[in-house]
Short mmCIF file of C-alpha atoms and ligand atoms in Angstrom, two decimals:
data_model
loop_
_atom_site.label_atom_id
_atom_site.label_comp_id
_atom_site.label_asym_id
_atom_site.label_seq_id
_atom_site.Cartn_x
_atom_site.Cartn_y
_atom_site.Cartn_z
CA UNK P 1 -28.43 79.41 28.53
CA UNK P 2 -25.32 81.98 27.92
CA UNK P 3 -26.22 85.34 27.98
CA UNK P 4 -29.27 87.78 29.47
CA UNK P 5 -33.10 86.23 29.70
CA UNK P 6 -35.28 86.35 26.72
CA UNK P 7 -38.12 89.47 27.14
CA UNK P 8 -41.37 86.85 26.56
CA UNK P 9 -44.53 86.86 28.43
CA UNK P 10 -44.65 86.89 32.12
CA UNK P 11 -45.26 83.68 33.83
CA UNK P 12 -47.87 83.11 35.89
CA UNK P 13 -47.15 82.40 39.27
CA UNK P 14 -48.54 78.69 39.21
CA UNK P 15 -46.59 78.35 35.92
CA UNK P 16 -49.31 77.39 34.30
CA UNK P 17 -48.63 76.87 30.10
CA UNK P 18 -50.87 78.41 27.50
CA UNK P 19 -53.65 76.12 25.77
CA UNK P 20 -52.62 73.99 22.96
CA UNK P 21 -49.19 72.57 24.08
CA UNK P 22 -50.91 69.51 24.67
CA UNK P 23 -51.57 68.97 20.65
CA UNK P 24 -49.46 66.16 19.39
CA UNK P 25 -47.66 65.33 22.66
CA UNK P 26 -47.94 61.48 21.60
CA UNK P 27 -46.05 61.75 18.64
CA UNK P 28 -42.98 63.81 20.01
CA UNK P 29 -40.92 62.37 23.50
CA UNK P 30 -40.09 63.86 26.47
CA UNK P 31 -36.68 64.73 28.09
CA UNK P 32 -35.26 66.13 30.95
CA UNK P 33 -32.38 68.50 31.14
CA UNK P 34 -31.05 69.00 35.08
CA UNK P 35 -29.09 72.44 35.64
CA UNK P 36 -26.35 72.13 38.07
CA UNK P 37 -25.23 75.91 38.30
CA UNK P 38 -22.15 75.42 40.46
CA UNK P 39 -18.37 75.80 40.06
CA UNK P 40 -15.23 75.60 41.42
CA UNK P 41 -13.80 78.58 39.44
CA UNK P 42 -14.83 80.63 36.43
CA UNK P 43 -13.13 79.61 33.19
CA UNK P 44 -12.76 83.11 31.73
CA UNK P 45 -14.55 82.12 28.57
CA UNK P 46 -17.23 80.62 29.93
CA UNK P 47 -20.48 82.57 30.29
CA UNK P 48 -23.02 79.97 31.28
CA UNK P 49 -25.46 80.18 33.77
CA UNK P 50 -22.84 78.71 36.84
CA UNK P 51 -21.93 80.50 40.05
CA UNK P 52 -18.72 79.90 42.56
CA UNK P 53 -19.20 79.69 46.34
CA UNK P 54 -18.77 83.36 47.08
CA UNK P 55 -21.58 84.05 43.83
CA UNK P 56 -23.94 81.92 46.01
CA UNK P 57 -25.96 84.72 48.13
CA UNK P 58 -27.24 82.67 50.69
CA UNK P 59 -28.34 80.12 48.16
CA UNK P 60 -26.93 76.47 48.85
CA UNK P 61 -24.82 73.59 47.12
CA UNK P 62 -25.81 71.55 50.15
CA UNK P 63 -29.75 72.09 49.68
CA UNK P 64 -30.16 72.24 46.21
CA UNK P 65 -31.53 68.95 45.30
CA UNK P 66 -34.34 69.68 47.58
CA UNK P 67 -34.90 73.04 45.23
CA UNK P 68 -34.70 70.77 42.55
CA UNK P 69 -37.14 68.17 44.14
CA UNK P 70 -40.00 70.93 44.22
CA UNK P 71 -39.71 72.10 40.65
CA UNK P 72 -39.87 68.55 39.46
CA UNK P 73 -43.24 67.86 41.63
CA UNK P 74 -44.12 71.12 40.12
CA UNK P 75 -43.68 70.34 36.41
CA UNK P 76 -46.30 67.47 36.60
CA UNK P 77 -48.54 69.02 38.06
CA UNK P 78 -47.87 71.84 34.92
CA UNK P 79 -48.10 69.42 32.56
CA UNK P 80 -51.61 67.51 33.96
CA UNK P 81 -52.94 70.74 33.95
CA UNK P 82 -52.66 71.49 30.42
CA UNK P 83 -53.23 68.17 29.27
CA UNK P 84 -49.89 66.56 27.79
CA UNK P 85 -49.97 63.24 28.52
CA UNK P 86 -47.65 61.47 30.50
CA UNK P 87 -44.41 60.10 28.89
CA UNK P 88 -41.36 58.55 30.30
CA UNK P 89 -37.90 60.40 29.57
CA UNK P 90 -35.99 59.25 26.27
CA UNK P 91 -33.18 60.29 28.04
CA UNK P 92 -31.51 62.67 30.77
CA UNK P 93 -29.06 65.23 30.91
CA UNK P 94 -26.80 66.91 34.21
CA UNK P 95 -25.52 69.87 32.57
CA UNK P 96 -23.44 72.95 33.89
CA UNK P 97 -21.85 74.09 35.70
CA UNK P 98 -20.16 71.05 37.33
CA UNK P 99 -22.49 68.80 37.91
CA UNK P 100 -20.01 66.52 39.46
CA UNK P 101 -18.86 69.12 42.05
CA UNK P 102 -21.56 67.90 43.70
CA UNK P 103 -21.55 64.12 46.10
CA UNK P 104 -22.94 61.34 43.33
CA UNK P 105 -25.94 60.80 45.31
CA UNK P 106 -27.10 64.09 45.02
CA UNK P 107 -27.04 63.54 41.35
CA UNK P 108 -28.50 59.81 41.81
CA UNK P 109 -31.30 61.72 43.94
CA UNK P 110 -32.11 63.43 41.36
CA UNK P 111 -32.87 61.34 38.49
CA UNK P 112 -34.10 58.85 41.21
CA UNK P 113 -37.04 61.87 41.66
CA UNK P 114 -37.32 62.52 37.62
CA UNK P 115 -37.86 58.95 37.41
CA UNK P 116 -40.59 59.12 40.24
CA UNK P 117 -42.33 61.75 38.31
CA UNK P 118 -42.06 60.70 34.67
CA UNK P 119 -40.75 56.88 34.32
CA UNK P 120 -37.62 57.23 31.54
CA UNK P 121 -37.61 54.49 28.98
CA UNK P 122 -35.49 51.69 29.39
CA UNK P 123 -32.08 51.54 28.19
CA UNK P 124 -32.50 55.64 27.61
CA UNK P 125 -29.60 57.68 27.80
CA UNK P 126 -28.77 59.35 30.94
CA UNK P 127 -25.81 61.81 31.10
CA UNK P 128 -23.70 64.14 33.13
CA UNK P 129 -21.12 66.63 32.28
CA UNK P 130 -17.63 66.09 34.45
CA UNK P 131 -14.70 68.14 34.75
CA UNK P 132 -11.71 65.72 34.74
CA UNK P 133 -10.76 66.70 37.77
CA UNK P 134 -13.89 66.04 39.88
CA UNK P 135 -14.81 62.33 39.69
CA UNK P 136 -13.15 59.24 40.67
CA UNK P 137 -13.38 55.05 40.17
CA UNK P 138 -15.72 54.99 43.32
CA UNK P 139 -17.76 58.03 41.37
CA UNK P 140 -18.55 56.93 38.33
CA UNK P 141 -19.43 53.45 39.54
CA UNK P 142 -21.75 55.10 41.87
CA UNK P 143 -23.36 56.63 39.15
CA UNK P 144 -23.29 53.79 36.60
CA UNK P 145 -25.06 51.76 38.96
CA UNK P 146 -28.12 54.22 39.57
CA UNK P 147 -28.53 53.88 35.82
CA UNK P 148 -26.24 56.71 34.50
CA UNK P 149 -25.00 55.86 30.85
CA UNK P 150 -22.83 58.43 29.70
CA UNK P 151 -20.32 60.88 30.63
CA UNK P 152 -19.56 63.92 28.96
CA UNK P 153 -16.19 65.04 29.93
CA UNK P 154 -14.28 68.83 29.38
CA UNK P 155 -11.19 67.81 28.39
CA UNK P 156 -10.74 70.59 25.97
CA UNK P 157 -7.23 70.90 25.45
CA UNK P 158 -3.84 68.75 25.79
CA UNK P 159 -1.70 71.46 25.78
CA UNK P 160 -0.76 73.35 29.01
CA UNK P 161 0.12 76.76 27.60
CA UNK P 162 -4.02 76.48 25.90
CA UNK P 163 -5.58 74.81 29.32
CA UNK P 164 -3.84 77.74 30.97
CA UNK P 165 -5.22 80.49 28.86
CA UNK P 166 -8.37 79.08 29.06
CA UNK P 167 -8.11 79.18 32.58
CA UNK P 168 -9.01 75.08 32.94
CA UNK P 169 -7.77 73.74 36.26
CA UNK P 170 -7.25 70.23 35.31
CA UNK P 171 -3.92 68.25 35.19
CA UNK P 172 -4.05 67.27 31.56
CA UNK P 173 -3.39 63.62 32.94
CA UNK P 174 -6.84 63.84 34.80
CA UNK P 175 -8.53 63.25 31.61
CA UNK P 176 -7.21 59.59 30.88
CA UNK P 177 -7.41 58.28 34.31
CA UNK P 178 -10.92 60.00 33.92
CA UNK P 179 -11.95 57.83 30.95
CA UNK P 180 -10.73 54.77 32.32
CA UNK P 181 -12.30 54.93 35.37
CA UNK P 182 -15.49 55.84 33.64
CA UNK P 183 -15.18 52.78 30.71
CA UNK P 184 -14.45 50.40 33.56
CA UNK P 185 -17.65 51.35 35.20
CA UNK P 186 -19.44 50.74 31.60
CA UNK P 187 -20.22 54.06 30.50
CA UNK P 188 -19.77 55.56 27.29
CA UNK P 189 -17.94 58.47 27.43
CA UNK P 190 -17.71 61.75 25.49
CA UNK P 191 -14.92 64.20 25.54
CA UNK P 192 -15.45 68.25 24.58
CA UNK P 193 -12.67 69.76 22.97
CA UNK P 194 -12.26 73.58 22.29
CA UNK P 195 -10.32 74.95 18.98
CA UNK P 196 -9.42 78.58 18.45
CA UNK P 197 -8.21 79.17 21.59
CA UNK P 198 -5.88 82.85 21.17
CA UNK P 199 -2.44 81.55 20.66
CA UNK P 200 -3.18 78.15 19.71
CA UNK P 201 -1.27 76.68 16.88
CA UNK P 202 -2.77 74.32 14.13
CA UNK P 203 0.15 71.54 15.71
CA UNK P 204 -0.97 72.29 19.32
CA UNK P 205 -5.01 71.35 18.14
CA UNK P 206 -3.74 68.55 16.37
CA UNK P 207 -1.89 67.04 19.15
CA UNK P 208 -5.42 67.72 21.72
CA UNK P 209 -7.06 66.02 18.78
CA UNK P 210 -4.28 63.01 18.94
CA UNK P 211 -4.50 62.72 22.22
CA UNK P 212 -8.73 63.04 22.64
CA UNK P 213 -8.72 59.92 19.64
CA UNK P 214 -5.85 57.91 22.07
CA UNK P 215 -7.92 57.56 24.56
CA UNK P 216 -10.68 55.38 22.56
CA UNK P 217 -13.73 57.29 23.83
CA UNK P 218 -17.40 56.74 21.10
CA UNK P 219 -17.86 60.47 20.61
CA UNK P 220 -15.83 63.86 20.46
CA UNK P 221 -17.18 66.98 20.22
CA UNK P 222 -14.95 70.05 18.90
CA UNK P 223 -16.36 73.95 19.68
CA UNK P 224 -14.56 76.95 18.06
CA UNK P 225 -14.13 78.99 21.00
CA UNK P 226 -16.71 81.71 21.14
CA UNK P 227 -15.90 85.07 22.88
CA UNK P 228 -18.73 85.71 25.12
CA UNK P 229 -19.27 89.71 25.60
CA UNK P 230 -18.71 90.49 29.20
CA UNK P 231 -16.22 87.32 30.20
CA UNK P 232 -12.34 87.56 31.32
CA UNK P 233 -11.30 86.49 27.92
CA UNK P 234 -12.75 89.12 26.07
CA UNK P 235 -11.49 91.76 28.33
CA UNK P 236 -7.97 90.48 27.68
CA UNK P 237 -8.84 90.46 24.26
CA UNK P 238 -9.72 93.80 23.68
CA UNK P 239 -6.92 94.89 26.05
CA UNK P 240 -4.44 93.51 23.71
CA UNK P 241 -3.33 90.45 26.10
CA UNK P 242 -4.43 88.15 23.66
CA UNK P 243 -4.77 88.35 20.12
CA UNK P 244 -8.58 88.28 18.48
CA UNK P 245 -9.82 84.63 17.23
CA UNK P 246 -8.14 84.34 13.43
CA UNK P 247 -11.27 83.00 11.18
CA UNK P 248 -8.72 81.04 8.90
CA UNK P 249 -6.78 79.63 11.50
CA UNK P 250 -10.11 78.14 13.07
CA UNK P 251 -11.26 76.92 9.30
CA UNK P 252 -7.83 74.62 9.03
CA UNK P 253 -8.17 73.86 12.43
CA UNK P 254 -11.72 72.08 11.73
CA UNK P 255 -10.51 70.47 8.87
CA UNK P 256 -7.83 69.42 10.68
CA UNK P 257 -10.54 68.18 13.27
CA UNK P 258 -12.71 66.31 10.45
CA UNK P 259 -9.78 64.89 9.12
CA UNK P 260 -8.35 63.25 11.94
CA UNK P 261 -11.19 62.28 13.46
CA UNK P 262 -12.56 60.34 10.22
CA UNK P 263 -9.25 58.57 9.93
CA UNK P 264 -10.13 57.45 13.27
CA UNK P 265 -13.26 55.78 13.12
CA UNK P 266 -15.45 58.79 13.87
CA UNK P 267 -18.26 60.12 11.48
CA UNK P 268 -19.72 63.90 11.98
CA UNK P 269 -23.23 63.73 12.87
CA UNK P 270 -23.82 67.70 13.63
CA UNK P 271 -21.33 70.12 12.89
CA UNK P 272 -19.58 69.76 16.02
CA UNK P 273 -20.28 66.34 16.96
CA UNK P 274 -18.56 63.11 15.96
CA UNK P 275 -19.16 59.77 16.77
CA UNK P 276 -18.15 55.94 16.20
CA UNK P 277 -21.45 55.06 15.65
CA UNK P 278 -25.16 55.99 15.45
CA UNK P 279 -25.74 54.14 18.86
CA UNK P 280 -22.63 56.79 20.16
CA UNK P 281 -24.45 59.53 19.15
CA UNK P 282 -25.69 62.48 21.54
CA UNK P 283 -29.98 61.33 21.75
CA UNK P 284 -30.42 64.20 24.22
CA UNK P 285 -28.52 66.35 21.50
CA UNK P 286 -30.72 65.36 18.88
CA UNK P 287 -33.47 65.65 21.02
CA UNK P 288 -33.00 69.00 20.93
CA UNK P 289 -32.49 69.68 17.67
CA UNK P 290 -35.84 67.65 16.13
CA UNK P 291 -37.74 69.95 18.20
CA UNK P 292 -38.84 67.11 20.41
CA UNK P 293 -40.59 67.99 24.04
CA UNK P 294 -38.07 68.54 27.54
CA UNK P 295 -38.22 70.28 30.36
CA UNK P 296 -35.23 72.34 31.83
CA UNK P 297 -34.68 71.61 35.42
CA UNK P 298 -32.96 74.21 37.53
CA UNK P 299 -31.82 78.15 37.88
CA UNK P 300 -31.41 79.78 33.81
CA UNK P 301 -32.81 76.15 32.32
CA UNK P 302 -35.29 76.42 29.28
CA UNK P 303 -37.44 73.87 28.48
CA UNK P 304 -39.84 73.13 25.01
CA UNK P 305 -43.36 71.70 25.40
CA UNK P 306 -45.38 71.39 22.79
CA UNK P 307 -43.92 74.75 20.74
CA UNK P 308 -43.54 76.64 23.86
CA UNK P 309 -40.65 77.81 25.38
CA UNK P 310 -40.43 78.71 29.23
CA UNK P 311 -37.50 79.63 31.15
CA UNK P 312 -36.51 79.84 34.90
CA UNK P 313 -34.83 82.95 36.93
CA UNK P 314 -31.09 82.96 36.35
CA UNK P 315 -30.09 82.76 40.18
CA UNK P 316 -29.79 79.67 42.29
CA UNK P 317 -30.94 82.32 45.75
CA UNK P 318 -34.09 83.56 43.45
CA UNK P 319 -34.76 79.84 41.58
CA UNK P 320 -35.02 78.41 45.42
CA UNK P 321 -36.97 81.33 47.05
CA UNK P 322 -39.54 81.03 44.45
CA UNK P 323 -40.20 77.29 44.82
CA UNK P 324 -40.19 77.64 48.24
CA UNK P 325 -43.06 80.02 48.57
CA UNK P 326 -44.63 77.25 46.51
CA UNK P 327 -44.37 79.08 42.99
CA UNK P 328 -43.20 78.07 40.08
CA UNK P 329 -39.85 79.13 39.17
CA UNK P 330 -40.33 80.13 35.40
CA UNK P 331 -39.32 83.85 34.24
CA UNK P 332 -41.49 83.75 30.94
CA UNK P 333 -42.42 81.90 28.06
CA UNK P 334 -43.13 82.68 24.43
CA UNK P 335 -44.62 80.94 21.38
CA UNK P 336 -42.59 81.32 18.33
CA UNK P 337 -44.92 81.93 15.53
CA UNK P 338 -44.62 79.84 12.32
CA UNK P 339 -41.95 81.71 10.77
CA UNK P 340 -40.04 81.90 13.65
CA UNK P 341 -40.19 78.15 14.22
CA UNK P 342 -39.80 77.49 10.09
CA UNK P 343 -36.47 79.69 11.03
CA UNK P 344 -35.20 77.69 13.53
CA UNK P 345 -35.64 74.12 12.29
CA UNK P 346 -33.63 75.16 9.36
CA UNK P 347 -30.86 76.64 11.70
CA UNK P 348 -31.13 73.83 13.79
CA UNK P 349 -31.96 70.74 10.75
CA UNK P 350 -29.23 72.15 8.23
CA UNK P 351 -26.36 71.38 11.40
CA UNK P 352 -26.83 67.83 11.15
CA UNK P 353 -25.58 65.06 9.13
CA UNK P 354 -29.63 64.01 7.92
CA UNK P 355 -30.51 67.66 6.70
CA UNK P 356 -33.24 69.25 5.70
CA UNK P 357 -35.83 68.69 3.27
CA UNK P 358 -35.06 71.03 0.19
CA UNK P 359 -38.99 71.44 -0.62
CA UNK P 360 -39.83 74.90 0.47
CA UNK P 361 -36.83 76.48 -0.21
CA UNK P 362 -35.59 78.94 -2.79
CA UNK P 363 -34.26 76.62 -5.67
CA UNK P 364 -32.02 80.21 -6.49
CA UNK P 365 -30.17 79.96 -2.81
CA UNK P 366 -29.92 76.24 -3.36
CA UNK P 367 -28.59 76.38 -6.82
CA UNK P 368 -26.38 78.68 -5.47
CA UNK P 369 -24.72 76.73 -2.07
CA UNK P 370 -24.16 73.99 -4.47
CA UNK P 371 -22.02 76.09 -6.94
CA UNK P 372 -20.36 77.58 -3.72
CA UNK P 373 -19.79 74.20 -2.70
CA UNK P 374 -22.00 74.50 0.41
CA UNK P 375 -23.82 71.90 0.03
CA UNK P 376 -23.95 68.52 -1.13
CA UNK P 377 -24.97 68.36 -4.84
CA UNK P 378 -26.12 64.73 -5.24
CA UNK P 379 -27.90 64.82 -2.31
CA UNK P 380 -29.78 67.83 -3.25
CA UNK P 381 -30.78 66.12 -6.45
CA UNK P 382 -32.69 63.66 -4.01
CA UNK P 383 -33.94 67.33 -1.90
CA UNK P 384 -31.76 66.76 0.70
CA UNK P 385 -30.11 70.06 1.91
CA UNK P 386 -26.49 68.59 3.21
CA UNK P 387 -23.51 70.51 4.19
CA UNK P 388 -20.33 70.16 2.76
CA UNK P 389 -17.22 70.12 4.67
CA UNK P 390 -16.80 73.84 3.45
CA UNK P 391 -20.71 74.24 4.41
CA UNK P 392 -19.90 73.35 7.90
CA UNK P 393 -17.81 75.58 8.33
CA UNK P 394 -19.78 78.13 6.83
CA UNK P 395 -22.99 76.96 8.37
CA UNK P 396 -24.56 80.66 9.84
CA UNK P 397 -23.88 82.02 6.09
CA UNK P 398 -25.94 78.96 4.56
CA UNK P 399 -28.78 79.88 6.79
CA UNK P 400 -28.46 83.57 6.09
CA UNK P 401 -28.83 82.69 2.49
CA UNK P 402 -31.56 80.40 2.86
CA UNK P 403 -33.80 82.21 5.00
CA UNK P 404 -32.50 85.97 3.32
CA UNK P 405 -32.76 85.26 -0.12
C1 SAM S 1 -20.50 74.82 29.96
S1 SAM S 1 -19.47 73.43 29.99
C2 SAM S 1 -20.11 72.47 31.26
C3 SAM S 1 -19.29 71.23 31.55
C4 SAM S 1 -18.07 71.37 32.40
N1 SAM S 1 -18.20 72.34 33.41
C5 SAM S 1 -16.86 71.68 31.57
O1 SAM S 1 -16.44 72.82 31.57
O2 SAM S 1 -16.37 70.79 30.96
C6 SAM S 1 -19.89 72.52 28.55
C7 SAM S 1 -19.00 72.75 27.38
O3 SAM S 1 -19.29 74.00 26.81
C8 SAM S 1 -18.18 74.39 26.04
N2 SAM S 1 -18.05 75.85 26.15
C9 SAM S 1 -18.31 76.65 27.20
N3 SAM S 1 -18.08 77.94 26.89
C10 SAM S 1 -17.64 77.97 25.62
C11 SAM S 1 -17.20 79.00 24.72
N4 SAM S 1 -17.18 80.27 25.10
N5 SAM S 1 -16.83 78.65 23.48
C12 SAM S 1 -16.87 77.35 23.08
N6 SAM S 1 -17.24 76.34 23.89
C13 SAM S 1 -17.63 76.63 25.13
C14 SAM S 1 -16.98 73.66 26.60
O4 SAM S 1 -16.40 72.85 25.62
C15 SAM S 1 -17.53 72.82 27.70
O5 SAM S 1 -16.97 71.55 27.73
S1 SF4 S 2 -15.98 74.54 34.49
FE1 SF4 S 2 -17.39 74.45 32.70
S2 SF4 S 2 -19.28 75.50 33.35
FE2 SF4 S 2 -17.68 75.96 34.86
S3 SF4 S 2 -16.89 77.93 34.22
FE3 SF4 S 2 -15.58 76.35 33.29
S4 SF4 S 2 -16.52 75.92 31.25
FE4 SF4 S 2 -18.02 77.08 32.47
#
């Protein structure tokens, strides 16, 4: 969702989807990922697809789940019209933005209307993201009684000094009064965690990982910090204010992160995601990531049907203006040919903890990731391609060398 719109293929107004995404439908599931595109303030890394109350140009907070409400009526009539059959959700995702900026039954409203349209599975994961400092007891019990399962929650530091720099607004003791209040309502909760941060020592990560494993949550996820062209942190980078990202310092800093974490209970899953157990993993994650079907709900979302990729106008004013001239509110779409989509499920399949299949590949660039110590020899024996913990952090060079050789 970061960055500029993909070029593709204009969308026609009715948003109509090109013949054939039908093909297979029954054998892949269905999920729904909700855009909330609102924040309080900018964290100067952050370039997702999010906009503060002056960024709003006459678009609304207030009327956005009725915005919302027309795309989803939209997407089944989309979806009758080229044929996929009907299948309830395998699970939901609120994503930002801050989808908790807005009241809980806004959110509740809105899977209430998903549900309407497509039926979700029971006992499916639904999730929202949270910033620590936006939900309460009353909340997340709201939300855990609509059927909400999971919260994913932005702790991403426990230091000051690194929330600071990062430009977080949260009291760092927002995040364990956060968690409780969310495990006494029943949900499972996941915390995000950012490593890398400029001026962060290896002991500073270590006590955010300390503290992140204290408070007993099924699931961590830890991002090296990416600097986004065109955001507040990179200008201060490149202004000297803060010094670049050190690549070393980030590689003990994950193994720090596997370390500490697998001492704890937690087992990597994908290269940045760790859970208790396979129950605690991320199912809209994976979802993702198998290439299964979703649709992308909201200003900037994507969504996958059936190999096809479509994607709605960035801004909330332009996403809400289309739907309400009764259009649909997708920019384009594409269709990745084979070797594109052979491409991708080997970027996406090598990242987690099942693999790839080795048939197919270039026994030379497999020979060679195991003498590198990229991958997992044994395994490999039995063609599964399996990162090391050296491969993980490598991961974008044992693509390049898979699909380069
Ligand atoms: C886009 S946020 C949305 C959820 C919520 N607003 C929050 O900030 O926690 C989701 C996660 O993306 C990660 N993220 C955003 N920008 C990033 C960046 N430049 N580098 C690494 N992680 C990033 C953060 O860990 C964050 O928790
Ligand atoms: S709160 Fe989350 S979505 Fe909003 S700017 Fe910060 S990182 Fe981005």
């Amino acid at each position: 969702m970061a960055g500029p719109l993909p070029e593709g293929n204009e969308m026609p107004v009715d948003g109509s989807l090109p013949a054939g995404v039908n093909l297979g439908a029954e054998n892949r599931t269905m999920s729904a990922y909700i855009h909330i595109p609102f924040c309080r303030v900018r964290c100067g890394y952050c370039d997702f697809n999010t906009y503060t109350a002056t960024e709003l140009r006459g678009s609304s907070q207030a009327t956005y789940i009725d915005d919302l409400a027309r795309e989803i009526e939209l997407s089944g009539h989309v979806l009758e019209r080229a044929g996929v059959p009907k299948r309830p959700l395998s699970s939901v995702f609120f994503g930002g933005g801050t989808p908790t900026l807005l009241p809980a039954h806004d959110l509740i409203r809105a899977l209430e209307l998903v549900q309407r349209q497509h039926g979700i599975v029971p006992g499916a994961e639904i999730t929202t993201e949270a910033n620590p400092d936006t939900i309460t007891p009353e909340y997340v019990n709201a939300l855990a009684q609509a059927g909400f399962t999971r919260i994913s929650l932005g702790m991403q530091s426990a230091v000051p000094s690194v929330l600071a720099t990062l430009d977080r607004t949260h009291n760092p003791a927002s995040v364990a009064t956060s968690v409780q209040a969310a495990h006494d309502a029943g949900l499972e909760v996941s915390i995000d965690l950012i490593y890398g941060t400029p001026g962060e020592s290896v002991e500073q990560w270590r006590e955010s990982l300390e503290t992140a494993i204290s408070l007993n949550t099924g699931h961590i996820s830890a991002y090296a910090l990416i600097v986004e062209e065109g955001t507040a942190l990179e200008r201060r980078i490149r202004r000297g204010e803060l010094p670049e990202p050190d690549d070393d310092l980030e590689a003990d800093m994950y193994e720090l992160a596997e370390d500490l974490l697998s001492k704890a209970g937690f087992n990597w899953y994908e290269v940045s995601n760790w859970s208790k157990s396979e129950a605690q993993r991320s199912e809209h994650n994976l979802t993702y990531w198998q290439g299964n079907d979703w649709w992308g709900y909201g200003p900037g979302a994507h969504s996958h049907i059936g190999g096809t990729r479509f994607w709605n106008v960035k801004h909330p004013a332009a996403y809400a203006q289309r739907l309400a001239e009764g259009h649909s509110p997708a920019a384009g779409w594409e269709t990745p040919d084979s070797q594109s989509r052979e491409l991708e499920s080997i970027l996406l399949g090598s990242r987690i903890r099942e693999g790839i299949s080795t048939e197919g590949l270039a026994p030379e660039a497999v020979a060679g990731l195991i003498a590198d110590g990229l991958i997992d020899g044994p395994q490999a024996i039995h063609s599964r391609l399996v990162l090391t913990v050296k491969g993980r952090l490598r991961a974008d060079e044992v693509v390049r060398r898979l699909t380069f050789f």
